[in-house]
Coordinates of C-alpha atoms in Angstrom, one line a residue:
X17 CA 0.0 0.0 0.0
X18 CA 2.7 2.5 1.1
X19 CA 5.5 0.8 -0.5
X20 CA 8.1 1.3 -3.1
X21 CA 6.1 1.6 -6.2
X22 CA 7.5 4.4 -8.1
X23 CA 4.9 6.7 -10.0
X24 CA 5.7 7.9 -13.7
X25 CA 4.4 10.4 -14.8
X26 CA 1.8 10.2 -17.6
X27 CA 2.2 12.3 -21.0
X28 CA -1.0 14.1 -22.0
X29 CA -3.0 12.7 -24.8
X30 CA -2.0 15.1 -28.3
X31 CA -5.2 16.6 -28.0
X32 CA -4.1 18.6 -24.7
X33 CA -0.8 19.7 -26.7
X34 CA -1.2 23.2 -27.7
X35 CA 1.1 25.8 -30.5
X36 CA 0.7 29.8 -30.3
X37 CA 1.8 31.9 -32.6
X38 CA 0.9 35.3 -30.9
X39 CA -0.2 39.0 -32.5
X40 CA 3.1 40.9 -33.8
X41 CA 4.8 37.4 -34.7
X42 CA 6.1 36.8 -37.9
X43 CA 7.0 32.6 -39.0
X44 CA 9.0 31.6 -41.9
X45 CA 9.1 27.8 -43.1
X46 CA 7.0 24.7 -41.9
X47 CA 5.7 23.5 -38.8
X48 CA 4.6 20.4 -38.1
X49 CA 3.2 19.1 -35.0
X50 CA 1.0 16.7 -33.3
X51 CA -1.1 18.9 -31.1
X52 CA -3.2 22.2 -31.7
X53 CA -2.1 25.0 -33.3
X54 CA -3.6 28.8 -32.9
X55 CA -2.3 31.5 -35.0
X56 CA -2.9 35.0 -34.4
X57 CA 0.2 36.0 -36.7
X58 CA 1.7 35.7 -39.7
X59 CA 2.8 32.1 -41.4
X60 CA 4.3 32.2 -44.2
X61 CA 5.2 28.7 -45.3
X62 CA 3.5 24.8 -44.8
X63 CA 1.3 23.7 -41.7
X64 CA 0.8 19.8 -41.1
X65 CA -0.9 19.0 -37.9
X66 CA -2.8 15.9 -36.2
X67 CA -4.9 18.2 -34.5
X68 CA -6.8 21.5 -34.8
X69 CA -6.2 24.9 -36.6
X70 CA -7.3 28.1 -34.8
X71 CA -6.7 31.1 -36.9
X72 CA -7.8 33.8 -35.0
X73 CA -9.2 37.2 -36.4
X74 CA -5.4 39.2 -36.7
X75 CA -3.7 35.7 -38.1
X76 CA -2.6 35.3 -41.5
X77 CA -0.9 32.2 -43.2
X78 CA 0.8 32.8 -46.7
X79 CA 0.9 28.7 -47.9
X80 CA -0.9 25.6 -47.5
X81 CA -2.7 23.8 -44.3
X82 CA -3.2 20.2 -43.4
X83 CA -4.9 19.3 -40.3
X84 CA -7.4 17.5 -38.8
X85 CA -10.3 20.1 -38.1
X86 CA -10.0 24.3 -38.4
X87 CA -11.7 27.1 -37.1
X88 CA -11.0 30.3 -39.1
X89 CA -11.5 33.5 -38.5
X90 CA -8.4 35.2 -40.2
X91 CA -6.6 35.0 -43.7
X92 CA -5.5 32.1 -45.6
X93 CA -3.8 32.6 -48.7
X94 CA -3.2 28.8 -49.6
X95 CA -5.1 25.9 -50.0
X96 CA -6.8 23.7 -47.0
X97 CA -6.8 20.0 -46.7
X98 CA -8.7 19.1 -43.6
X99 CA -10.2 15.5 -42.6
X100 CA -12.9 16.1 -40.7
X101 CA -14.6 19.8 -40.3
X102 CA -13.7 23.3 -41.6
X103 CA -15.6 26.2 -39.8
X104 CA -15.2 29.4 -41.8
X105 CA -16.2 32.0 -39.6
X106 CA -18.1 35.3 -40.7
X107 CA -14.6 37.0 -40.5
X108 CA -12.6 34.5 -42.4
X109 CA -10.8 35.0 -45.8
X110 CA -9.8 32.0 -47.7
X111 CA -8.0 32.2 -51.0
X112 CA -7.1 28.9 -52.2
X113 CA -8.5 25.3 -52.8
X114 CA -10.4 23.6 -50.1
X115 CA -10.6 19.6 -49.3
X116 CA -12.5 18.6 -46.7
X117 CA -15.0 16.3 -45.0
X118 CA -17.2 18.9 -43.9
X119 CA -17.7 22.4 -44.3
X120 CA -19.4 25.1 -42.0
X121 CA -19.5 28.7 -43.5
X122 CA -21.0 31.6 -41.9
X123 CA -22.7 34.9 -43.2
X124 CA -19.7 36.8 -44.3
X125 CA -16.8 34.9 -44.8
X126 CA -14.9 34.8 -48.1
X127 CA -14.0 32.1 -49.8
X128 CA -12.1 32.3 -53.7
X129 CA -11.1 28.9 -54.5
X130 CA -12.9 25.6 -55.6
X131 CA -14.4 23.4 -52.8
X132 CA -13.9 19.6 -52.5
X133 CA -15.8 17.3 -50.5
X134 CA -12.5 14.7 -49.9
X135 CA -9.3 14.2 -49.6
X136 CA -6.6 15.6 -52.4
X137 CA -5.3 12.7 -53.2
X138 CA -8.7 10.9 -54.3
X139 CA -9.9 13.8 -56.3
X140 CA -6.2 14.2 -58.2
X141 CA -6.5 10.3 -58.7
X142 CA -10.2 10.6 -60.1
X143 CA -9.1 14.1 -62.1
X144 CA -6.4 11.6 -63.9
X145 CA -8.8 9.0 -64.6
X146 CA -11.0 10.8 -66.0
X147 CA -8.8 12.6 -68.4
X148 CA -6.7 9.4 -69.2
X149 CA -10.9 7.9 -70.7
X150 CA -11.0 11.5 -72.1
X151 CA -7.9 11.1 -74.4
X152 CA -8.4 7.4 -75.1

């Protein structure tokens, strides 16, 4: 009961992980990482996460995004590839491609682009197809 036993600590599932890049912060190059990510400045270069996006009202990424679920309310100058749900907020300004699972757009956001329902790579492979029974 009170012996010995040594207690380790335990790591925190990725979820709890979370990435700020604050107001007044400029990033060059890529990040990667297995927890959440909120940006309320400037990105310019690749995001790959396992986790959630945050682009708050003051961020702004220059290049792509690829993450599990986003919440934008900021600038995205890029394309998206999310797996489960984008939430384009009435703030939001996307300029780029989008591929997602799900899409929730509110009164007021921007979006210039061409919307996908799936992943990239299924939709480059059926583009391919399709042109290769096109040409034939």
């Amino acid at each position: 009961m009170f012996g010995n036993k040594q207690s380790s600590p335990q790591s925190a599932p990725n979820s709890f992980i979370s990435n700020r890049i604050n107001h007044g912060t400029t990033f060059e190059g890529s990040i990667m990482s297995d927890g959440d990510l909120r940006i309320e400045g400037i990105i310019r270069g690749t995001i790959h996460t396992k986790a959630k996006v945050a682009i708050g009202p003051t961020g702004l990424i220059e290049g792509d995004v690829h993450c599990k679920s986003a919440d934008i309310e900021g600038r995205i100058v890029g394309d998206l590839e999310v797996s489960e749900v984008l939430t384009l907020k009435s703030t939001a300004i996307v300029e780029g491609n989008i591929y997602t699972a799900k899409i929730v757009i509110e009164n007021g956001a921007h979006f210039d682009g061409i919307c996908n329902m799936g992943t990239k790579e299924r939709k480059l492979t059926n583009a391919s197809a399709q042109y290769e029974e096109a040409t034939v």
